């Protein structure tokens, strides 16, 4: 029933490889987010977007980059993966009206392991 | 700075027993509060939210939460848990002055284990 899709679900990759985590939503939401989640830790916002051609860094510094060329698509890229990037990455979206109280809709996440 | 504290890392309850999960927040203005649930291998699903008005809010799956401003708390409850409720529960606070960002601050989560 999810309207926000993340691929791949699991990714194991070697150090130094370039990777792109995909996120797409079919709800027409303007706002999209990337959170990083580690076991026993809170979710940390690493990137967000108000809309097309708008991207901002979140509260947690990340070496990843994002792009927003289309409303429905918000991919995250790591140019050179390192073991410290091993984590779960969650994509989310929300409506633009009354931004502070619109709930976030989450994808199922991508669990990334860098060896 | 805003913060959210979930003091219980892990809570075991028996199937059919009542549930109470604690959440405390630190925020200077009117908080916007949320409870999310995450089943294994899944993303987060919104259970309920509080913005204003009645301090007891109802959510999905039989959950409810009580907001107490004097205690800076937002407690999640369920009268009778089911084995399918076993999951991790996250409390979050939204910034009422967040403007366009709608950033949420999450707690570290409480893992609910349901015992037969």
Tab-separated table of C-alpha atoms in Angstrom:
chain	number	residue	atom	x	y	z
A	1	UNK	CA	0.000	0.000	0.000
A	2	UNK	CA	3.086	2.253	0.092
A	3	UNK	CA	3.011	5.196	-2.274
A	4	UNK	CA	6.679	5.890	-1.818
A	5	UNK	CA	9.158	3.418	-3.200
A	6	UNK	CA	12.804	2.860	-2.500
A	7	UNK	CA	15.196	0.661	-4.432
A	8	UNK	CA	17.178	-1.369	-3.812
A	9	UNK	CA	15.979	-2.745	-0.462
A	10	UNK	CA	19.398	-4.155	0.312
A	11	UNK	CA	22.774	-3.281	-1.177
A	12	UNK	CA	26.184	-4.691	-0.373
A	13	UNK	CA	28.989	-2.931	-2.163
A	14	UNK	CA	32.742	-2.533	-1.980
A	15	UNK	CA	34.633	0.524	-0.823
A	16	UNK	CA	35.137	3.208	-3.455
A	17	UNK	CA	32.130	2.343	-5.579
A	18	UNK	CA	29.629	4.946	-6.684
A	19	UNK	CA	26.049	4.183	-5.686
A	20	UNK	CA	22.645	5.759	-6.173
A	21	UNK	CA	19.705	5.026	-3.915
A	22	UNK	CA	16.401	5.559	-5.658
A	23	UNK	CA	13.264	7.086	-4.158
A	24	UNK	CA	10.003	7.773	-5.957
A	25	UNK	CA	6.582	8.854	-4.736
A	26	UNK	CA	3.254	8.901	-6.546
A	27	UNK	CA	1.400	11.258	-4.220
A	28	UNK	CA	2.456	14.499	-5.882
A	29	UNK	CA	4.127	15.697	-2.699
A	30	UNK	CA	6.376	18.721	-3.011
A	31	UNK	CA	8.555	17.968	-0.007
A	32	UNK	CA	10.883	15.016	0.144
A	33	UNK	CA	13.471	13.933	2.695
A	34	UNK	CA	16.301	11.498	3.279
A	35	UNK	CA	16.898	10.184	6.788
A	36	UNK	CA	19.739	7.995	8.008
A	37	UNK	CA	18.905	5.417	10.642
A	38	UNK	CA	21.362	3.396	12.711
A	39	UNK	CA	20.361	0.776	15.315
A	40	UNK	CA	19.490	2.307	18.670
A	41	UNK	CA	19.812	5.808	17.330
A	42	UNK	CA	17.327	8.428	16.333
A	43	UNK	CA	16.638	9.119	12.685
A	44	UNK	CA	18.835	11.886	11.363
A	45	UNK	CA	17.782	14.162	8.516
A	46	UNK	CA	20.537	14.326	5.903
A	47	UNK	CA	18.809	15.989	2.933
A	48	UNK	CA	15.499	17.583	2.068
A	49	UNK	CA	13.801	19.267	-0.845
A	50	UNK	CA	10.989	21.812	-1.084
A	51	UNK	CA	10.311	20.961	-4.722
A	52	UNK	CA	11.876	20.636	-8.138
A	53	UNK	CA	15.417	22.072	-8.335
A	54	UNK	CA	15.437	22.677	-4.573
A	55	UNK	CA	17.729	20.703	-2.259
A	56	UNK	CA	19.099	21.438	1.188
A	57	UNK	CA	21.391	19.668	3.615
A	58	UNK	CA	19.851	18.385	6.809
A	59	UNK	CA	20.987	18.399	10.398
A	60	UNK	CA	23.448	15.527	10.038
A	61	UNK	CA	26.428	16.111	7.822
A	62	UNK	CA	26.595	13.609	5.003
A	63	UNK	CA	28.955	13.020	2.111
A	64	UNK	CA	26.026	12.060	-0.066
A	65	UNK	CA	24.351	14.326	-2.602
A	66	UNK	CA	20.788	14.517	-3.879
A	67	UNK	CA	18.948	15.879	-6.882
A	68	UNK	CA	15.337	16.808	-7.586
A	69	UNK	CA	14.744	17.104	-11.295
A	70	UNK	CA	11.218	15.714	-11.148
A	71	UNK	CA	8.622	16.082	-8.394
A	72	UNK	CA	8.261	12.354	-7.917
A	73	UNK	CA	11.939	11.416	-7.877
A	74	UNK	CA	14.602	12.160	-5.215
A	75	UNK	CA	17.705	10.006	-5.657
A	76	UNK	CA	20.649	9.981	-3.253
A	77	UNK	CA	24.182	9.430	-4.536
A	78	UNK	CA	27.435	8.472	-2.864
A	79	UNK	CA	30.375	9.108	-5.203
A	80	UNK	CA	32.754	6.854	-3.291
A	81	UNK	CA	31.236	4.535	-0.717
A	82	UNK	CA	33.072	3.847	2.554
A	83	UNK	CA	32.349	1.449	5.440
A	84	UNK	CA	31.269	4.449	7.531
A	85	UNK	CA	28.352	4.876	5.105
A	86	UNK	CA	26.902	1.536	6.212
A	87	UNK	CA	23.427	2.357	7.500
A	88	UNK	CA	19.742	2.295	6.664
A	89	UNK	CA	18.528	5.139	4.486
A	90	UNK	CA	14.867	6.134	4.654
A	91	UNK	CA	13.144	8.352	2.116
A	92	UNK	CA	10.006	10.303	3.034
A	93	UNK	CA	7.639	12.843	1.541
A	94	UNK	CA	4.967	15.253	2.769
A	95	UNK	CA	2.411	17.661	1.414
A	96	UNK	CA	3.344	21.280	1.077
A	97	UNK	CA	0.323	22.820	2.796
A	98	UNK	CA	0.832	23.676	6.474
A	99	UNK	CA	4.261	22.231	6.290
A	100	UNK	CA	4.850	21.944	10.001
A	101	UNK	CA	2.031	19.528	10.638
A	102	UNK	CA	1.861	17.453	7.501
A	103	UNK	CA	2.842	13.917	8.397
A	104	UNK	CA	5.749	12.251	6.688
A	105	UNK	CA	5.127	9.208	4.497
A	106	UNK	CA	8.089	6.834	4.543
A	107	UNK	CA	9.415	4.290	2.116
A	108	UNK	CA	10.599	0.879	3.314
A	109	UNK	CA	14.219	1.951	3.320
A	110	UNK	CA	17.480	0.826	1.737
A	111	UNK	CA	19.898	-1.050	3.945
A	112	UNK	CA	23.389	-0.274	2.687
A	113	UNK	CA	26.470	-2.263	3.652
A	114	UNK	CA	29.869	-1.117	2.434
A	115	UNK	CA	32.612	-3.713	2.753
B	1	UNK	CA	17.253	23.110	20.714
B	2	UNK	CA	14.471	20.662	20.245
B	3	UNK	CA	14.929	17.155	21.547
B	4	UNK	CA	12.895	14.031	22.101
B	5	UNK	CA	13.594	11.456	24.782
B	6	UNK	CA	12.208	7.960	24.851
B	7	UNK	CA	13.477	6.601	28.171
B	8	UNK	CA	12.613	2.967	27.509
B	9	UNK	CA	14.816	1.215	24.977
B	10	UNK	CA	13.010	-2.114	25.211
B	11	UNK	CA	9.637	-3.018	26.704
B	12	UNK	CA	8.338	-6.585	26.979
B	13	UNK	CA	4.592	-7.034	27.423
B	14	UNK	CA	2.354	-10.058	27.394
B	15	UNK	CA	-0.138	-10.601	24.619
B	16	UNK	CA	-3.410	-8.976	25.705
B	17	UNK	CA	-1.801	-6.738	28.326
B	18	UNK	CA	-1.967	-2.970	28.282
B	19	UNK	CA	0.824	-0.865	26.851
B	20	UNK	CA	2.271	2.505	27.768
B	21	UNK	CA	5.239	4.034	25.949
B	22	UNK	CA	6.792	7.207	27.270
B	23	UNK	CA	8.015	10.201	25.344
B	24	UNK	CA	9.305	13.522	26.654
B	25	UNK	CA	10.157	16.483	24.510
B	26	UNK	CA	11.999	19.722	24.852
B	27	UNK	CA	10.608	22.565	22.824
B	28	UNK	CA	9.933	26.198	23.635
B	29	UNK	CA	6.810	26.806	21.587
B	30	UNK	CA	3.733	24.794	20.750
B	31	UNK	CA	4.919	21.332	19.800
B	32	UNK	CA	3.546	19.234	17.018
B	33	UNK	CA	3.888	15.641	18.173
B	34	UNK	CA	3.800	12.351	16.338
B	35	UNK	CA	4.082	8.651	17.056
B	36	UNK	CA	5.370	6.374	14.309
B	37	UNK	CA	5.727	2.600	14.235
B	38	UNK	CA	8.356	0.637	12.325
B	39	UNK	CA	7.949	-3.071	11.737
B	40	UNK	CA	11.074	-5.099	10.925
B	41	UNK	CA	12.381	-4.320	7.461
B	42	UNK	CA	9.786	-1.649	6.878
B	43	UNK	CA	9.607	2.115	6.824
B	44	UNK	CA	7.870	4.203	9.446
B	45	UNK	CA	4.069	4.386	9.573
B	46	UNK	CA	2.213	7.230	11.267
B	47	UNK	CA	0.116	6.068	14.228
B	48	UNK	CA	-1.230	9.420	15.385
B	49	UNK	CA	-0.450	13.095	15.739
B	50	UNK	CA	-1.198	15.977	18.087
B	51	UNK	CA	-1.381	19.604	17.033
B	52	UNK	CA	-3.864	21.295	19.359
B	53	UNK	CA	-7.200	20.843	21.089
B	54	UNK	CA	-8.130	17.680	22.922
B	55	UNK	CA	-5.092	16.342	24.700
B	56	UNK	CA	-6.148	12.746	24.096
B	57	UNK	CA	-5.764	11.760	20.469
B	58	UNK	CA	-6.856	8.592	18.758
B	59	UNK	CA	-4.807	6.813	16.165
B	60	UNK	CA	-4.852	3.747	13.998
B	61	UNK	CA	-4.703	0.143	15.212
B	62	UNK	CA	-6.364	0.998	18.531
B	63	UNK	CA	-3.589	3.304	19.762
B	64	UNK	CA	-4.142	6.559	21.584
B	65	UNK	CA	-1.824	9.155	23.067
B	66	UNK	CA	-2.103	11.729	25.800
B	67	UNK	CA	-0.377	15.097	25.647
B	68	UNK	CA	0.558	16.742	28.951
B	69	UNK	CA	2.070	20.159	28.520
B	70	UNK	CA	2.974	20.478	32.209
B	71	UNK	CA	5.109	17.348	31.959
B	72	UNK	CA	6.311	17.881	28.388
B	73	UNK	CA	5.113	14.386	27.660
B	74	UNK	CA	3.284	12.540	24.923
B	75	UNK	CA	2.444	9.051	26.130
B	76	UNK	CA	1.323	6.312	23.772
B	77	UNK	CA	-1.153	3.729	25.066
B	78	UNK	CA	-3.047	0.684	23.929
B	79	UNK	CA	-5.494	-1.205	26.177
B	80	UNK	CA	-4.657	-4.667	24.829
B	81	UNK	CA	-1.641	-5.444	22.677
B	82	UNK	CA	-1.518	-8.099	20.017
B	83	UNK	CA	1.505	-10.049	18.832
B	84	UNK	CA	1.348	-8.064	15.590
B	85	UNK	CA	2.112	-4.887	17.560
B	86	UNK	CA	5.683	-6.047	18.122
B	87	UNK	CA	7.751	-3.341	16.436
B	88	UNK	CA	9.816	-0.263	17.163
B	89	UNK	CA	7.972	2.898	18.124
B	90	UNK	CA	9.301	6.382	17.497
B	91	UNK	CA	8.132	9.636	19.016
B	92	UNK	CA	8.808	12.816	17.028
B	93	UNK	CA	8.336	16.548	17.445
B	94	UNK	CA	7.802	18.975	14.607
B	95	UNK	CA	8.862	22.566	14.560
B	96	UNK	CA	5.866	24.911	14.490
B	97	UNK	CA	8.154	27.579	13.118
B	98	UNK	CA	9.756	25.236	10.645
B	99	UNK	CA	8.462	27.111	7.684
B	100	UNK	CA	8.808	25.147	4.515
B	101	UNK	CA	11.041	22.475	5.901
B	102	UNK	CA	8.684	20.393	8.059
B	103	UNK	CA	11.663	18.821	9.747
B	104	UNK	CA	10.918	16.310	12.453
B	105	UNK	CA	13.133	15.471	15.418
B	106	UNK	CA	12.890	11.807	16.339
B	107	UNK	CA	13.570	9.947	19.557
B	108	UNK	CA	15.790	6.876	19.654
B	109	UNK	CA	12.840	4.516	19.601
B	110	UNK	CA	11.334	1.933	21.944
B	111	UNK	CA	11.367	-1.699	20.910
B	112	UNK	CA	8.173	-3.474	21.906
B	113	UNK	CA	8.373	-7.226	22.411
B	114	UNK	CA	5.085	-9.086	22.798
B	115	UNK	CA	5.297	-12.314	24.743
B	116	UNK	CA	2.738	-15.113	24.371
